[in-house]
XYZ file of C-alpha atoms in Angstrom:
723
model
C -12.063 19.174 -32.010
C -13.322 22.657 -31.124
C -12.506 23.733 -27.568
C -14.838 26.056 -25.704
C -12.600 26.833 -22.718
C -8.831 27.246 -22.446
C -7.397 27.552 -18.937
C -3.784 28.213 -17.966
C -3.274 26.659 -14.543
C -0.328 25.882 -12.307
C 2.164 23.812 -14.383
C -0.382 22.816 -17.063
C -2.980 23.961 -19.582
C -6.477 22.455 -19.768
C -8.755 22.692 -22.828
C -12.446 21.802 -22.461
C -15.042 20.961 -25.078
C -18.753 20.835 -24.161
C -21.559 19.349 -26.228
C -19.522 17.888 -29.094
C -19.473 14.244 -27.919
C -21.687 11.947 -25.813
C -24.627 14.314 -26.349
C -27.230 12.001 -24.809
C -25.553 12.092 -21.401
C -26.824 14.558 -18.782
C -23.370 16.092 -18.839
C -20.259 15.391 -20.909
C -16.808 16.982 -21.054
C -13.897 16.357 -23.390
C -10.699 17.435 -21.630
C -7.311 17.798 -23.303
C -4.180 18.612 -21.314
C -0.869 18.197 -23.106
C -1.003 14.797 -24.809
C -3.728 13.504 -22.487
C -7.378 13.307 -23.530
C -10.167 12.316 -21.118
C -13.925 12.019 -21.592
C -16.124 12.368 -18.501
C -19.877 11.747 -18.624
C -22.729 12.000 -16.110
C -25.984 10.083 -16.554
C -28.911 9.939 -14.126
C -31.939 7.660 -14.192
C -34.815 10.139 -13.960
C -37.466 7.389 -13.918
C -36.271 5.712 -10.715
C -35.675 6.981 -7.220
C -34.002 4.914 -4.505
C -35.952 5.146 -1.256
C -33.128 4.065 1.064
C -31.142 6.762 2.878
C -28.049 6.753 0.677
C -26.830 8.336 -2.561
C -26.887 5.758 -5.414
C -23.753 7.106 -7.098
C -21.318 4.928 -9.072
C -17.997 6.194 -10.414
C -15.943 4.293 -12.983
C -12.525 5.454 -14.117
C -11.429 3.419 -17.154
C -8.059 3.373 -18.917
C -7.767 2.163 -22.489
C -4.374 0.678 -23.346
C -4.487 2.215 -26.815
C -4.189 5.556 -25.011
C -0.468 4.822 -24.638
C -0.003 2.830 -27.846
C -0.159 -0.522 -26.069
C -2.010 -3.814 -26.511
C -3.244 -5.508 -23.313
C -0.773 -8.081 -21.974
C -1.704 -11.664 -21.187
C -3.892 -14.142 -23.021
C -6.921 -11.870 -23.549
C -6.248 -8.896 -25.797
C -9.132 -6.853 -24.473
C -9.402 -4.766 -21.314
C -11.015 -6.854 -18.565
C -11.358 -6.145 -14.854
C -10.203 -2.752 -13.485
C -6.602 -2.429 -12.340
C -5.843 -1.340 -8.779
C -4.980 2.151 -10.065
C -8.329 2.433 -11.864
C -10.236 1.319 -8.763
C -8.344 3.674 -6.439
C -8.854 6.583 -8.834
C -12.581 5.818 -8.983
C -12.671 5.991 -5.164
C -10.889 9.354 -5.128
C -13.405 10.858 -7.571
C -16.357 9.353 -5.690
C -15.217 10.659 -2.297
C -14.618 14.138 -3.739
C -17.928 14.542 -5.612
C -20.374 12.682 -3.347
C -20.699 15.623 -0.846
C -21.939 17.930 -3.651
C -25.253 16.150 -4.269
C -28.309 17.773 -2.656
C -29.926 16.057 0.320
C -32.690 13.731 -0.781
C -31.196 13.090 -4.222
C -32.112 9.464 -4.886
C -31.757 8.989 -8.641
C -29.205 6.319 -9.666
C -26.250 8.263 -11.076
C -23.343 7.004 -13.160
C -20.112 8.947 -13.630
C -17.833 7.440 -16.286
C -14.315 8.710 -16.945
C -12.436 7.266 -19.923
C -8.777 7.905 -20.762
C -8.396 8.028 -24.551
C -4.842 9.399 -24.693
C -2.257 9.400 -21.916
C 0.775 11.676 -21.850
C 3.820 10.006 -20.329
C 4.143 12.723 -17.668
C 0.431 13.344 -17.016
C -1.165 13.142 -13.573
C -4.257 11.211 -14.630
C -5.813 11.189 -11.149
C -5.905 14.995 -11.035
C -7.226 15.258 -14.595
C -9.861 12.569 -13.919
C -11.387 14.484 -11.009
C -11.246 17.810 -12.840
C -12.990 16.329 -15.897
C -15.677 14.577 -13.824
C -16.345 17.716 -11.777
C -16.631 19.825 -14.934
C -19.121 17.341 -16.438
C -21.164 17.405 -13.229
C -21.052 21.201 -13.031
C -22.325 21.811 -16.588
C -24.891 18.979 -16.412
C -28.610 19.475 -15.799
C -28.246 18.269 -12.194
C -28.766 21.060 -9.680
C -25.126 21.342 -8.607
C -23.499 24.768 -8.782
C -20.175 24.105 -7.093
C -16.938 23.128 -8.795
C -14.507 20.641 -7.257
C -10.922 20.293 -8.411
C -7.746 18.547 -7.340
C -4.202 19.673 -6.715
C -1.173 17.505 -6.042
C 1.869 18.661 -4.109
C 5.373 17.181 -4.230
C 8.631 17.980 -2.510
C 11.560 17.732 -4.913
C 15.092 18.487 -3.662
C 13.548 20.136 -0.607
C 11.369 22.488 -2.689
C 7.555 22.405 -2.847
C 6.192 21.728 -6.359
C 2.467 22.110 -7.047
C 0.902 19.976 -9.789
C 4.183 18.151 -10.505
C 4.819 15.982 -13.538
C 5.169 12.250 -12.959
C 8.928 12.585 -13.453
C 9.074 15.132 -10.649
C 6.827 12.984 -8.453
C 9.173 9.996 -8.822
C 11.961 12.109 -7.292
C 9.743 13.516 -4.542
C 9.681 12.752 -0.815
C 6.003 13.753 -0.599
C 2.830 12.851 -2.486
C -0.102 14.989 -1.306
C -3.447 14.948 -3.152
C -6.154 17.405 -2.091
C -9.622 18.068 -3.456
C -12.054 20.807 -2.593
C -14.241 23.682 -3.691
C -13.398 27.401 -3.813
C -14.346 27.581 -0.128
C -13.828 24.183 1.500
C -11.282 21.394 1.689
C -13.080 18.079 1.107
C -10.537 15.277 0.916
C -6.844 14.605 1.571
C -4.641 11.686 0.496
C -1.024 11.900 1.600
C 2.003 9.642 1.729
C 5.660 10.129 2.529
C 7.865 8.709 -0.225
C 11.277 7.085 0.021
C 14.225 9.321 -0.816
C 16.552 7.092 -2.810
C 20.210 7.533 -3.517
C 21.087 5.026 -6.224
C 24.526 3.559 -6.708
C 25.000 1.033 -9.537
C 27.587 -1.675 -8.904
C 28.658 -4.823 -10.750
C 27.634 -7.845 -8.728
C 28.439 -11.540 -8.781
C 25.218 -13.339 -7.917
C 24.573 -17.007 -7.301
C 21.062 -18.218 -6.634
C 20.222 -21.919 -7.041
C 16.666 -20.933 -8.029
C 17.767 -18.852 -11.010
C 20.720 -18.851 -13.399
C 23.907 -19.991 -11.629
C 26.010 -16.921 -12.449
C 24.575 -13.475 -13.175
C 25.924 -9.956 -13.303
C 23.260 -7.531 -12.034
C 23.137 -3.973 -10.687
C 23.056 -3.422 -6.944
C 20.923 -0.540 -5.658
C 21.824 1.182 -2.416
C 18.706 2.804 -0.896
C 18.416 5.392 1.875
C 14.929 6.154 3.138
C 13.729 9.565 4.268
C 12.028 10.336 7.572
C 8.296 10.980 8.046
C 6.974 14.505 7.462
C 6.629 16.720 10.555
C 3.178 18.134 11.384
C 4.249 21.807 11.228
C 5.765 21.374 7.781
C 2.669 19.559 6.533
C 0.363 22.343 7.772
C 2.485 24.887 5.877
C 2.102 22.841 2.694
C -1.671 22.583 3.265
C -1.900 26.383 3.384
C -0.184 26.800 0.012
C -2.053 23.984 -1.743
C -5.415 25.121 -0.386
C -4.797 28.621 -1.717
C -4.162 27.218 -5.210
C -7.182 24.915 -4.906
C -9.536 27.792 -4.117
C -8.109 29.969 -6.897
C -8.468 27.179 -9.482
C -12.119 26.513 -8.621
C -12.942 30.187 -9.054
C -11.470 30.029 -12.564
C -13.442 26.868 -13.335
C -16.788 28.302 -12.238
C -16.265 31.534 -14.186
C -15.319 29.579 -17.325
C -17.920 26.791 -17.094
C -21.021 28.748 -16.042
C -21.905 29.941 -19.605
C -22.005 26.288 -20.725
C -24.214 25.020 -17.908
C -27.449 23.268 -18.945
C -30.858 24.226 -17.618
C -31.845 22.308 -14.514
C -35.107 20.332 -14.832
C -37.405 19.721 -11.881
C -36.375 16.391 -10.335
C -38.186 14.375 -7.710
C -36.304 14.165 -4.426
C -36.707 11.594 -1.713
C -39.334 12.608 0.794
C -37.251 11.848 3.840
C -39.210 13.664 6.525
C -38.751 12.726 10.163
C -41.973 12.218 12.130
C -41.451 14.753 14.919
C -44.263 13.278 17.055
C -42.367 9.999 17.124
C -39.116 11.823 17.906
C -40.737 13.603 20.873
C -42.222 10.329 22.150
C -38.844 8.556 21.989
C -37.086 11.486 23.697
C -39.647 11.635 26.502
C -39.955 7.927 27.187
C -36.952 5.969 25.940
C -33.723 7.947 26.408
C -32.500 5.318 28.887
C -33.137 2.564 26.329
C -31.230 4.575 23.719
C -28.332 4.995 26.178
C -28.301 1.227 26.820
C -28.191 0.580 23.074
C -25.322 3.066 22.670
C -23.375 1.126 25.288
C -23.622 -1.954 23.056
C -20.498 -0.992 21.185
C -20.512 -3.748 18.568
C -22.549 -2.805 15.499
C -24.520 -6.062 15.534
C -25.333 -5.781 19.255
C -26.335 -2.111 18.953
C -28.567 -2.841 15.956
C -30.241 -5.669 17.875
C -30.873 -3.409 20.900
C -32.390 -0.653 18.738
C -34.518 -3.167 16.848
C -35.843 -4.589 20.129
C -36.691 -1.060 21.273
C -38.563 -0.478 18.013
C -40.563 -3.695 18.460
C -41.331 -2.727 22.050
C -42.765 0.643 20.985
C -44.739 -0.813 18.061
C -46.568 -3.118 20.476
C -47.832 -0.018 22.304
C -48.313 2.110 19.162
C -49.615 -0.431 16.689
C -50.816 2.234 14.257
C -47.301 3.661 13.796
C -45.209 2.949 10.701
C -42.161 0.925 11.728
C -39.839 2.514 9.143
C -40.774 6.009 10.332
C -40.156 4.922 13.910
C -36.775 3.540 12.910
C -35.788 6.967 11.504
C -37.049 8.703 14.639
C -35.051 6.409 16.942
C -31.957 6.883 14.768
C -32.322 10.672 15.005
C -32.604 10.611 18.797
C -29.660 8.239 19.046
C -27.519 10.525 16.860
C -28.556 13.556 18.934
C -27.547 11.776 22.123
C -24.175 10.676 20.781
C -23.304 14.180 19.579
C -24.763 16.067 22.563
C -22.903 13.930 25.078
C -19.624 14.549 23.253
C -20.109 18.303 22.771
C -21.646 19.180 26.140
C -20.278 16.586 28.555
C -16.999 15.860 26.705
C -17.681 12.162 27.283
C -18.155 9.541 24.622
C -20.749 6.762 24.399
C -18.356 4.167 25.833
C -17.313 6.460 28.683
C -13.943 7.470 27.250
C -12.558 10.995 27.274
C -12.062 12.694 23.902
C -8.366 11.726 23.700
C -8.511 8.290 25.346
C -7.352 5.246 23.363
C -9.131 1.926 23.807
C -7.224 -0.987 25.447
C -4.652 -2.606 23.153
C -3.252 -6.142 23.192
C -0.596 -7.484 20.814
C 0.329 -11.143 20.250
C 3.077 -11.966 17.751
C 3.947 -15.145 15.837
C 0.854 -17.054 16.886
C 0.871 -18.955 13.542
C 3.703 -21.544 13.699
C 4.099 -22.121 9.950
C 3.723 -18.515 8.797
C 6.901 -16.483 8.398
C 5.483 -14.000 10.914
C 2.110 -12.953 12.295
C 0.511 -10.474 14.676
C -2.901 -10.439 16.331
C -3.547 -6.750 17.030
C -6.609 -5.969 19.147
C -7.789 -2.442 20.004
C -11.147 -2.365 21.769
C -13.543 -4.286 19.535
C -11.363 -4.013 16.442
C -9.082 -6.962 15.754
C -6.729 -7.657 12.849
C -4.738 -10.825 12.221
C -1.811 -9.630 10.118
C 0.353 -12.271 8.422
C 3.638 -11.646 6.587
C 5.295 -13.804 3.948
C 8.793 -13.236 2.563
C 9.947 -14.102 -0.942
C 12.581 -13.156 -3.475
C 12.499 -10.928 -6.541
C 10.628 -13.554 -8.576
C 7.647 -13.286 -6.202
C 7.046 -9.592 -6.956
C 3.696 -8.513 -8.403
C 4.003 -7.592 -12.086
C 1.808 -4.762 -13.390
C 1.552 -2.307 -16.236
C 0.355 1.292 -16.267
C -0.355 3.673 -19.110
C 2.375 6.124 -18.137
C 5.189 3.598 -17.566
C 7.401 2.045 -20.199
C 7.159 -1.726 -19.911
C 6.203 -3.937 -17.003
C 6.817 -2.824 -13.412
C 7.409 -4.979 -10.321
C 5.891 -4.370 -6.911
C 7.835 -6.108 -4.157
C 5.921 -4.732 -1.138
C 2.243 -5.681 -0.978
C -0.456 -5.139 1.646
C -3.739 -7.018 1.131
C -6.708 -6.218 3.382
C -9.727 -8.514 3.793
C -12.976 -7.556 5.534
C -15.300 -10.577 5.933
C -18.905 -10.003 6.962
C -18.545 -11.879 10.261
C -16.242 -9.104 11.515
C -19.328 -6.907 11.977
C -21.820 -9.699 12.633
C -23.193 -9.828 9.081
C -24.277 -13.101 7.440
C -22.642 -12.450 4.069
C -20.448 -14.661 1.859
C -16.807 -13.848 1.162
C -16.573 -12.910 -2.502
C -14.069 -10.895 -4.547
C -12.064 -7.921 -3.311
C -14.260 -4.840 -2.915
C -13.233 -1.244 -3.565
C -13.175 -0.483 0.153
C -10.845 -3.414 0.845
C -8.515 -2.300 -1.917
C -8.505 1.268 -0.624
C -7.805 0.288 2.993
C -4.986 -2.032 1.929
C -3.493 0.742 -0.185
C -3.597 3.156 2.764
C -1.760 0.657 4.987
C 0.794 0.034 2.233
C 1.461 3.775 1.882
C 1.948 3.991 5.655
C 4.477 1.144 5.920
C 6.382 1.247 2.622
C 8.576 4.297 3.446
C 10.085 2.616 6.512
C 11.413 -0.603 4.916
C 14.353 -1.301 2.613
C 13.752 -4.761 1.187
C 17.000 -4.928 -0.820
C 15.735 -7.397 -3.427
C 13.275 -9.239 -1.189
C 9.520 -9.396 -1.755
C 7.157 -9.019 1.199
C 3.422 -9.685 1.219
C 1.354 -8.587 4.229
C -2.219 -9.855 4.542
C -4.604 -8.348 7.094
C -7.599 -10.505 8.026
C -10.102 -8.360 9.937
C -11.660 -10.634 12.567
C -13.675 -7.958 14.362
C -14.379 -4.342 13.482
C -15.648 -1.406 15.492
C -13.666 1.563 14.234
C -10.741 1.837 11.857
C -9.592 -1.624 11.010
C -7.235 -0.003 8.470
C -5.259 1.587 11.307
C -5.181 -1.754 13.134
C -3.718 -3.141 9.889
C -0.946 -0.523 9.990
C -0.061 -1.316 13.616
C -0.284 -5.073 13.068
C 1.665 -4.718 9.820
C 4.551 -3.010 11.586
C 4.594 -5.689 14.275
C 4.561 -8.420 11.596
C 7.597 -6.776 9.966
C 9.469 -6.855 13.288
C 8.265 -10.416 13.992
C 9.889 -11.374 10.666
C 13.144 -9.719 11.780
C 12.917 -7.129 8.978
C 14.783 -3.878 9.607
C 12.796 -0.622 9.639
C 14.040 2.939 10.034
C 10.960 4.079 12.006
C 8.298 2.596 14.243
C 4.936 3.415 12.685
C 1.412 3.309 14.124
C -1.965 4.495 12.866
C -4.924 6.181 14.507
C -8.390 7.195 13.287
C -9.583 10.645 14.328
C -13.107 12.044 14.246
C -14.924 15.294 14.868
C -18.366 16.425 16.013
C -19.490 20.008 15.418
C -22.715 21.980 15.787
C -21.338 25.117 14.155
C -20.438 26.898 17.402
C -18.709 24.100 19.293
C -16.600 21.222 18.086
C -14.844 18.228 19.607
C -11.978 16.215 18.115
C -12.028 12.510 18.959
C -9.050 10.141 19.115
C -9.428 6.475 18.125
C -13.024 6.669 16.934
C -15.317 3.670 17.042
C -17.924 2.775 14.427
C -20.729 4.702 16.155
C -18.679 7.921 16.145
C -17.679 7.420 12.524
C -21.333 6.963 11.523
C -22.722 9.897 13.535
C -19.715 12.217 13.335
C -18.589 14.830 10.826
C -15.084 13.687 9.910
C -13.097 10.522 9.266
C -9.404 11.315 9.499
C -6.800 8.527 9.458
C -3.179 9.396 10.299
C -0.161 7.075 10.336
C 3.412 7.796 11.287
C 6.117 7.746 13.930
C 6.466 9.854 17.057
C 8.200 12.484 14.927
C 6.068 12.744 11.799
C 3.536 11.392 9.327
C 4.005 8.708 6.682
C 0.426 8.645 5.321
C -2.985 10.159 5.920
C -6.506 10.073 4.521
C -9.292 12.494 5.323
C -12.946 12.732 4.287
C -15.074 15.651 5.460
C -18.817 15.166 5.892
C -19.467 18.778 6.927
C -18.520 20.194 3.535
C -15.176 21.597 4.675
C -12.725 22.070 7.528
C -10.536 24.954 8.671
C -6.779 24.577 8.845
C -6.817 25.533 12.538
C -9.044 22.557 13.363
C -6.994 20.336 11.065
C -3.799 21.382 12.863
C -5.379 20.597 16.244
C -6.475 17.186 14.952
C -2.963 16.428 13.668
C -1.339 17.158 17.029
C -3.988 15.219 18.935
C -3.350 12.316 16.545
C 0.381 12.587 17.278
C -0.297 12.148 21.015
C -2.462 9.111 20.313
C 0.183 7.567 18.025
C 2.839 8.040 20.680
C 0.692 6.169 23.203
C 0.136 3.296 20.761
C 3.830 3.201 19.786
C 4.874 2.799 23.434
C 2.640 -0.283 23.683
C 4.045 -1.624 20.403
C 7.636 -1.111 21.595
C 6.918 -3.181 24.689
C 5.439 -5.962 22.524
C 8.392 -5.764 20.146
C 10.802 -6.518 22.996
C 8.967 -9.809 23.632
C 8.945 -11.176 20.071
C 10.011 -14.809 19.599
C 10.863 -15.559 15.975
C 9.587 -18.547 13.997
C 13.174 -19.656 13.420
C 12.210 -22.974 11.879
C 10.308 -21.396 8.961
C 11.495 -17.789 8.830
C 13.754 -17.055 5.852
C 16.914 -15.262 6.820
C 19.203 -12.739 5.178
C 22.661 -11.715 6.360
C 24.981 -8.973 5.119
C 28.718 -8.825 5.770
C 31.958 -7.805 4.074
C 35.074 -9.682 2.994
C 38.324 -8.485 1.463
C 37.657 -8.055 -2.292
C 41.069 -9.624 -3.004
C 39.861 -13.040 -1.746
C 36.577 -13.120 -3.684
C 38.179 -15.334 -6.327
C 38.968 -17.970 -3.703
C 35.412 -17.814 -2.319
C 33.995 -18.289 -5.816
C 36.541 -20.912 -6.853
C 37.467 -22.113 -10.298
C 34.358 -21.771 -12.555
C 32.281 -21.119 -9.405
C 33.096 -24.529 -7.911
C 33.620 -23.414 -4.286
C 30.597 -21.163 -4.056
C 28.366 -23.817 -5.623
C 29.424 -26.254 -2.935
C 28.478 -23.675 -0.268
C 25.073 -23.091 -1.882
C 24.305 -26.813 -2.070
C 25.529 -27.593 1.428
C 23.700 -24.754 3.259
C 20.739 -24.273 0.864
C 21.273 -20.546 0.417
C 21.478 -17.882 -2.296
C 24.646 -15.771 -2.362
C 25.190 -12.268 -3.780
C 28.783 -10.944 -3.761
C 29.708 -7.390 -4.747
C 33.102 -7.678 -6.425
C 33.846 -3.980 -5.967
C 33.575 -3.532 -2.195
C 33.298 -7.143 -0.952
C 29.719 -6.860 0.320
C 28.160 -10.318 0.691
C 24.433 -11.035 0.942
C 23.394 -14.541 1.984
C 19.702 -15.522 1.884
C 18.299 -18.856 2.995
C 15.260 -20.689 4.305
C 16.419 -20.427 7.908
C 19.023 -18.749 10.114
C 20.994 -21.952 10.632
C 21.833 -22.305 6.952
C 22.602 -18.604 6.537
C 24.896 -18.458 9.569
C 26.643 -21.662 8.453
C 27.266 -20.235 4.980
C 28.595 -17.004 6.446
C 30.963 -18.881 8.741
C 32.205 -20.969 5.830
C 32.771 -17.929 3.578
C 34.544 -15.992 6.318
C 36.677 -19.081 6.997
C 37.860 -19.047 3.387
C 38.339 -15.265 3.379
C 40.281 -15.221 6.652
C 42.410 -18.340 6.086
C 46.184 -17.746 6.097
C 47.291 -17.009 2.575
C 49.585 -19.598 0.985
C 51.967 -18.292 -1.616
C 51.346 -19.863 -5.003
C 54.024 -22.314 -6.165
C 55.425 -22.175 -9.678
C 55.205 -25.852 -10.531
C 57.672 -27.455 -12.939
C 57.511 -30.814 -14.703
C 59.423 -33.356 -12.634
C 58.849 -31.600 -9.274
C 57.679 -33.868 -6.455
C 55.334 -32.810 -3.619
C 53.345 -34.327 -0.813
C 49.638 -34.030 -1.549
C 46.276 -35.030 -0.097
C 43.582 -37.105 -1.776
C 40.624 -34.699 -1.958
C 38.161 -36.561 -4.163
C 38.012 -40.015 -5.740
C 36.344 -40.481 -9.144
C 36.047 -43.439 -11.527
C 39.003 -42.327 -13.653
C 41.378 -41.356 -10.847
C 41.754 -39.001 -7.903
C 42.048 -35.251 -7.415
C 45.086 -34.430 -5.295
C 45.404 -31.226 -3.289
C 48.913 -29.738 -3.650
C 50.602 -27.610 -0.944
C 49.267 -24.224 -2.164
C 45.685 -25.440 -2.591
C 45.930 -26.164 -6.294
C 44.310 -29.417 -7.457
C 45.918 -31.926 -9.825
C 44.593 -35.120 -11.397
C 46.242 -38.484 -10.632
C 44.859 -40.675 -13.419
C 43.887 -44.268 -12.573
C 46.657 -45.501 -14.919
C 49.303 -43.582 -12.928
C 48.348 -44.746 -9.447
C 50.350 -47.985 -9.437
C 52.650 -50.108 -11.565
C 49.947 -52.776 -11.332
C 46.569 -52.446 -13.095
C 43.997 -50.778 -10.816
C 40.354 -51.784 -11.324
C 38.831 -49.507 -8.686
C 40.521 -46.371 -7.341
C 38.903 -46.676 -3.906
C 40.572 -50.065 -3.455
C 43.955 -48.311 -3.508
C 43.343 -44.758 -2.223
C 41.041 -43.121 0.324
C 40.052 -39.485 0.713
C 42.311 -37.594 3.125
C 45.231 -39.930 2.496
C 48.711 -38.363 2.128
C 50.964 -39.425 -0.759
C 53.880 -38.145 -2.836
C 53.148 -37.172 -6.434
C 55.185 -35.940 -9.385
C 54.251 -33.174 -11.866
C 53.998 -34.927 -15.255
C 52.569 -32.266 -17.579
C 50.325 -29.187 -17.908
C 47.168 -29.207 -20.030
C 45.980 -25.595 -20.072
C 45.219 -24.757 -16.432
C 45.091 -28.439 -15.458
C 47.975 -30.352 -13.851
C 48.535 -34.047 -14.641
C 50.178 -36.016 -11.812
C 51.933 -39.369 -11.418
C 52.735 -41.481 -8.352
C 56.277 -40.729 -7.184
């Protein structure tokens, strides 16, 4: 392969080839970086133009398993539906490149990114966006701006730009930014767990698995959220690299850019006569419609206004009138915010809508929370399992199968916004929102071998149901009595700007998201941020405005957290169905007695209390897990009773010695007798009496005292006779 461009960038080298492959595409780039090879192609349908007011862009990021020398797992040995990673990467590329397309561009456009070779340490999400942007830049579409990505990590307290995957695994920060040489377009950020790993030899008993296993125990310590000031400092450094990289790209790619043909654009002209008529005669009707905060109600009010005007102006085109009304409505929303500092629902710029929280409203679920904020409502349900319930997955850059034991699944049915649509498969948006909530909550929990699945059912939506999922998810964790090291909430921020003035909005509703210039979701504690996601509709944002938005979001989170703390104090657990886990310590010297000969004692505890038991033989740490608190507390009490019982000195038994014993268990062939130091001996049925005994229970009963004689030793077993 001949490479046309060689670029030395921060922590990697990128080689680009143009025009050698996929020559019938409008734009194609072959990118090689280290051992990774990616093909990105752009194709537009020049014969069709979509009339609706949206950009018909589709992005597909596709991984081939042969890229890492693997064959697809499972029954079908061919790649099938996209993995979560592929879908999320497609969303990242889409959100970064969509703002570049000129207004009125209506040709169906397909961006395809295929991974042909994957280096084990490669950041494929960064390379995917860079390759797609390069293909778009050199294509014959009239786009003359390069977009690139940079990832930032924090390893051992030091900032690392464009880290390897090995470095990222040891990082407490994962920050992904995309932008041009002038503007920041998108941010994805999450705070990662800082783990200190200590391997120990464990004795594990779980009735659901193998009876006795030796497995490693992992001790995990989780880091705090990232403070706003520190994050702003990191933004400054990453943005500087982002701008520098795009300048290099444009200089290198421009000589390879194709000629731009004349394309037809959508004629989306607003009828100004209609706009003037609506402004002069129907501003009050527009204001009434704006006060209908639910999307379905607002749409109905605007449609009724349109019908009302058409009756009077029967020669007007209804679609043109719809655009005119929409323009006036958008003007009113933005003008009221910028000039009066009041929002459509009467709130101030920083005011949070009313919040109600109800926990454990589902009796048979492990835990649940109904979180309602204004007209956004999420029913969040949590289910606990063990290690066998983890989600198995494979990725190109990992060796072998991985297990995910913390899952957040987000569902957005049509009825939540008043739409008559069926519930089908998981959409990209649902996957992305669930992933954002997962990134927000994962750093604050230490599951210690458990598996947790959180499902958010959106019952009503008018502004940031993903942030309602974060708040409801935290409450569901507490309603399941799961320990967290932080209390985390989420808030959606927005912005309206006319170039000279701007206003930052806290807790935006759907109307403000639709007519505003920024969608900025921030999650975290009162002290810092665990995750964030930002999309800019303006084309860029200054760091000063971003800093102001972050601190305004912090105030909003603090308000929400105070409400959540009050609700947390009122939680009543579903004790009848909630699995329970308890940790405690015993003296390591008595572990043998707790386990018993060949695991006999501990098996009896497991069967009696229906629990799983994990004992660390090194430091005496005991983990007991069961279906309910009653069984777990009973098992703990029993184990501590054995561990704390007065120690009886072992007797050195001799043949011929006689002792008083207790009948512990009767079997068909005799009885097991407990000797003074706790040792068991067998009194065979033939030794019970001088007379023939047909049935042991006819002669002896459990708990009965009798004198026995040591007859002989058979290995570790003692044979007894009646004295």
